[in-house]
Amino acid sequence: MDKIFAIFGDVHSNIDALNVVLDDCRSQGVTDFLCTGDVVGYNACPHECLQIVRDLGCPIVMGNHDHYVSSAQNLEDFNPAAAEVIEWTRHQLNDDEMAFLRSFPFVKTTMGITLVHATMDNPEAFGYVFDHLQAEAHFAHQITPLCFHGHTHCPMIYEKQVSAVYRIDAQDFRLPIGRKYFINVGSVGQPRDGDPRATYVIFDMKTRQITFRRLEYDIAAAQERIRRAGLPERLAERLATGN
Ligand code: ZN
């Protein structure tokens, strides 16, 4: 198969970042899209981002923000800025868009590739995978050689060999046979690894090459949209520093 996949997620309603990523996908010859969830939350363009991602017609798994926005989730114990945007987003979307969000599965396997937003170790609980022990709990559930996720907004590679799991800094590599990989594709719309550029991953099925893409976009425009929508200033500021 000569498919070239773009795997992207944590768009978080950032239309400026999403458009740059999709332009890059076109220039890279991407044939198929896979989305690791959290299309909405944090930024100011939920309607536009949902429409664009929906038009891609690609598999999408349920992110925690997609879930919180489209359910009756009580937000009392949430970080106040996150809760404010979830509440705001609920009021922006129509019934059809809410139903679309609710249709996302928590785990999806397609063409031998698995997608999950956070971890397959209880995917509906949205636990964070930051180290090899948390990745080990995930690998107990991963059947396919390759699984992509997001949620932490930090690109990362977890590799399972016969008896051990390793955490490897995000880097381009060719998938060896006989090992399993759990790859965090980072975030399109709100990177948190100290690099503010939008992130996604390309997987070339024929060459087995994994490539992490980092792209500059108009951060000032995204910040301006947040301010104009009256959303928390902290959410605008953090886009500039990538944390
Ligand atoms: Zn997220």
PDB file of N, CA, C and O and ligand atoms in Angstrom, residues 10-12 37-38 40 42 64-65 117 150-153 187 190 192, ligand 1:
ATOM      1  N   ASP A  10      -5.536  17.224  18.943  1.00  0.00           N
ATOM      2  CA  ASP A  10      -5.481  18.375  19.849  1.00  0.00           C
ATOM      3  C   ASP A  10      -5.446  19.678  19.049  1.00  0.00           C
ATOM      4  O   ASP A  10      -4.631  20.563  19.296  1.00  0.00           O
ATOM      5  N   VAL A  11      -6.371  19.745  18.107  1.00  0.00           N
ATOM      6  CA  VAL A  11      -6.549  20.956  17.286  1.00  0.00           C
ATOM      7  C   VAL A  11      -7.071  22.094  18.163  1.00  0.00           C
ATOM      8  O   VAL A  11      -6.657  23.247  18.023  1.00  0.00           O
ATOM      9  N   HIS A  12      -7.968  21.739  19.069  1.00  0.00           N
ATOM     10  CA  HIS A  12      -8.479  22.686  20.065  1.00  0.00           C
ATOM     11  C   HIS A  12      -8.941  24.014  19.458  1.00  0.00           C
ATOM     12  O   HIS A  12      -8.569  25.093  19.923  1.00  0.00           O
ATOM     13  N   GLY A  37      -8.262  13.220  18.180  1.00  0.00           N
ATOM     14  CA  GLY A  37      -9.256  13.813  19.071  1.00  0.00           C
ATOM     15  C   GLY A  37      -8.898  15.165  19.664  1.00  0.00           C
ATOM     16  O   GLY A  37      -7.821  15.702  19.435  1.00  0.00           O
ATOM     17  N   ASP A  38      -9.843  15.708  20.442  1.00  0.00           N
ATOM     18  CA  ASP A  38      -9.791  17.085  20.945  1.00  0.00           C
ATOM     19  C   ASP A  38      -9.768  18.088  19.781  1.00  0.00           C
ATOM     20  O   ASP A  38      -8.849  18.894  19.631  1.00  0.00           O
ATOM     21  N   VAL A  40     -12.054  20.348  19.649  1.00  0.00           N
ATOM     22  CA  VAL A  40     -12.524  21.620  20.243  1.00  0.00           C
ATOM     23  C   VAL A  40     -11.860  21.889  21.599  1.00  0.00           C
ATOM     24  O   VAL A  40     -11.078  21.088  22.099  1.00  0.00           O
ATOM     25  N   TYR A  42     -10.311  25.328  24.307  1.00  0.00           N
ATOM     26  CA  TYR A  42      -9.170  26.252  24.463  1.00  0.00           C
ATOM     27  C   TYR A  42      -9.106  27.441  23.495  1.00  0.00           C
ATOM     28  O   TYR A  42      -8.753  28.542  23.897  1.00  0.00           O
ATOM     29  N   ASN A  64     -10.954  14.224  25.438  1.00  0.00           N
ATOM     30  CA  ASN A  64     -11.665  14.607  26.663  1.00  0.00           C
ATOM     31  C   ASN A  64     -12.462  15.900  26.470  1.00  0.00           C
ATOM     32  O   ASN A  64     -13.585  16.017  26.953  1.00  0.00           O
ATOM     33  N   HIS A  65     -11.912  16.862  25.719  1.00  0.00           N
ATOM     34  CA  HIS A  65     -12.669  18.103  25.505  1.00  0.00           C
ATOM     35  C   HIS A  65     -13.883  17.870  24.602  1.00  0.00           C
ATOM     36  O   HIS A  65     -14.946  18.443  24.840  1.00  0.00           O
ATOM     37  N   HIS A 117      -7.208   8.725  22.190  1.00  0.00           N
ATOM     38  CA  HIS A 117      -6.801  10.084  22.551  1.00  0.00           C
ATOM     39  C   HIS A 117      -5.705  10.077  23.628  1.00  0.00           C
ATOM     40  O   HIS A 117      -4.695  10.767  23.499  1.00  0.00           O
ATOM     41  N   GLY A 150      -2.523  11.429  21.696  1.00  0.00           N
ATOM     42  CA  GLY A 150      -2.194  12.831  21.942  1.00  0.00           C
ATOM     43  C   GLY A 150      -2.345  13.129  23.420  1.00  0.00           C
ATOM     44  O   GLY A 150      -1.704  12.506  24.246  1.00  0.00           O
ATOM     45  N   HIS A 151      -3.217  14.086  23.748  1.00  0.00           N
ATOM     46  CA  HIS A 151      -3.656  14.397  25.110  1.00  0.00           C
ATOM     47  C   HIS A 151      -2.654  15.203  25.946  1.00  0.00           C
ATOM     48  O   HIS A 151      -3.031  16.157  26.594  1.00  0.00           O
ATOM     49  N   THR A 152      -1.370  14.811  25.944  1.00  0.00           N
ATOM     50  CA  THR A 152      -0.391  15.584  26.729  1.00  0.00           C
ATOM     51  C   THR A 152       0.068  16.827  25.961  1.00  0.00           C
ATOM     52  O   THR A 152       0.669  17.719  26.541  1.00  0.00           O
ATOM     53  N   HIS A 153      -0.166  16.852  24.661  1.00  0.00           N
ATOM     54  CA  HIS A 153       0.284  17.938  23.774  1.00  0.00           C
ATOM     55  C   HIS A 153       1.803  17.970  23.639  1.00  0.00           C
ATOM     56  O   HIS A 153       2.374  18.980  23.228  1.00  0.00           O
ATOM     57  N   SER A 187       0.441  18.395  19.464  1.00  0.00           N
ATOM     58  CA  SER A 187      -0.802  19.163  19.327  1.00  0.00           C
ATOM     59  C   SER A 187      -0.726  20.149  18.174  1.00  0.00           C
ATOM     60  O   SER A 187       0.257  20.876  18.037  1.00  0.00           O
ATOM     61  N   GLN A 190      -2.365  23.718  20.426  1.00  0.00           N
ATOM     62  CA  GLN A 190      -1.862  24.253  21.694  1.00  0.00           C
ATOM     63  C   GLN A 190      -0.681  23.407  22.191  1.00  0.00           C
ATOM     64  O   GLN A 190      -0.768  22.708  23.197  1.00  0.00           O
ATOM     65  N   ARG A 192       2.598  22.046  24.032  1.00  0.00           N
ATOM     66  CA  ARG A 192       3.021  22.291  25.423  1.00  0.00           C
ATOM     67  C   ARG A 192       4.417  21.767  25.715  1.00  0.00           C
ATOM     68  O   ARG A 192       4.762  21.524  26.866  1.00  0.00           O
TER      69      ARG A 192
HETATM   70 ZN    ZN B   1      -6.005  18.293  24.372  1.00  0.00          ZN
END
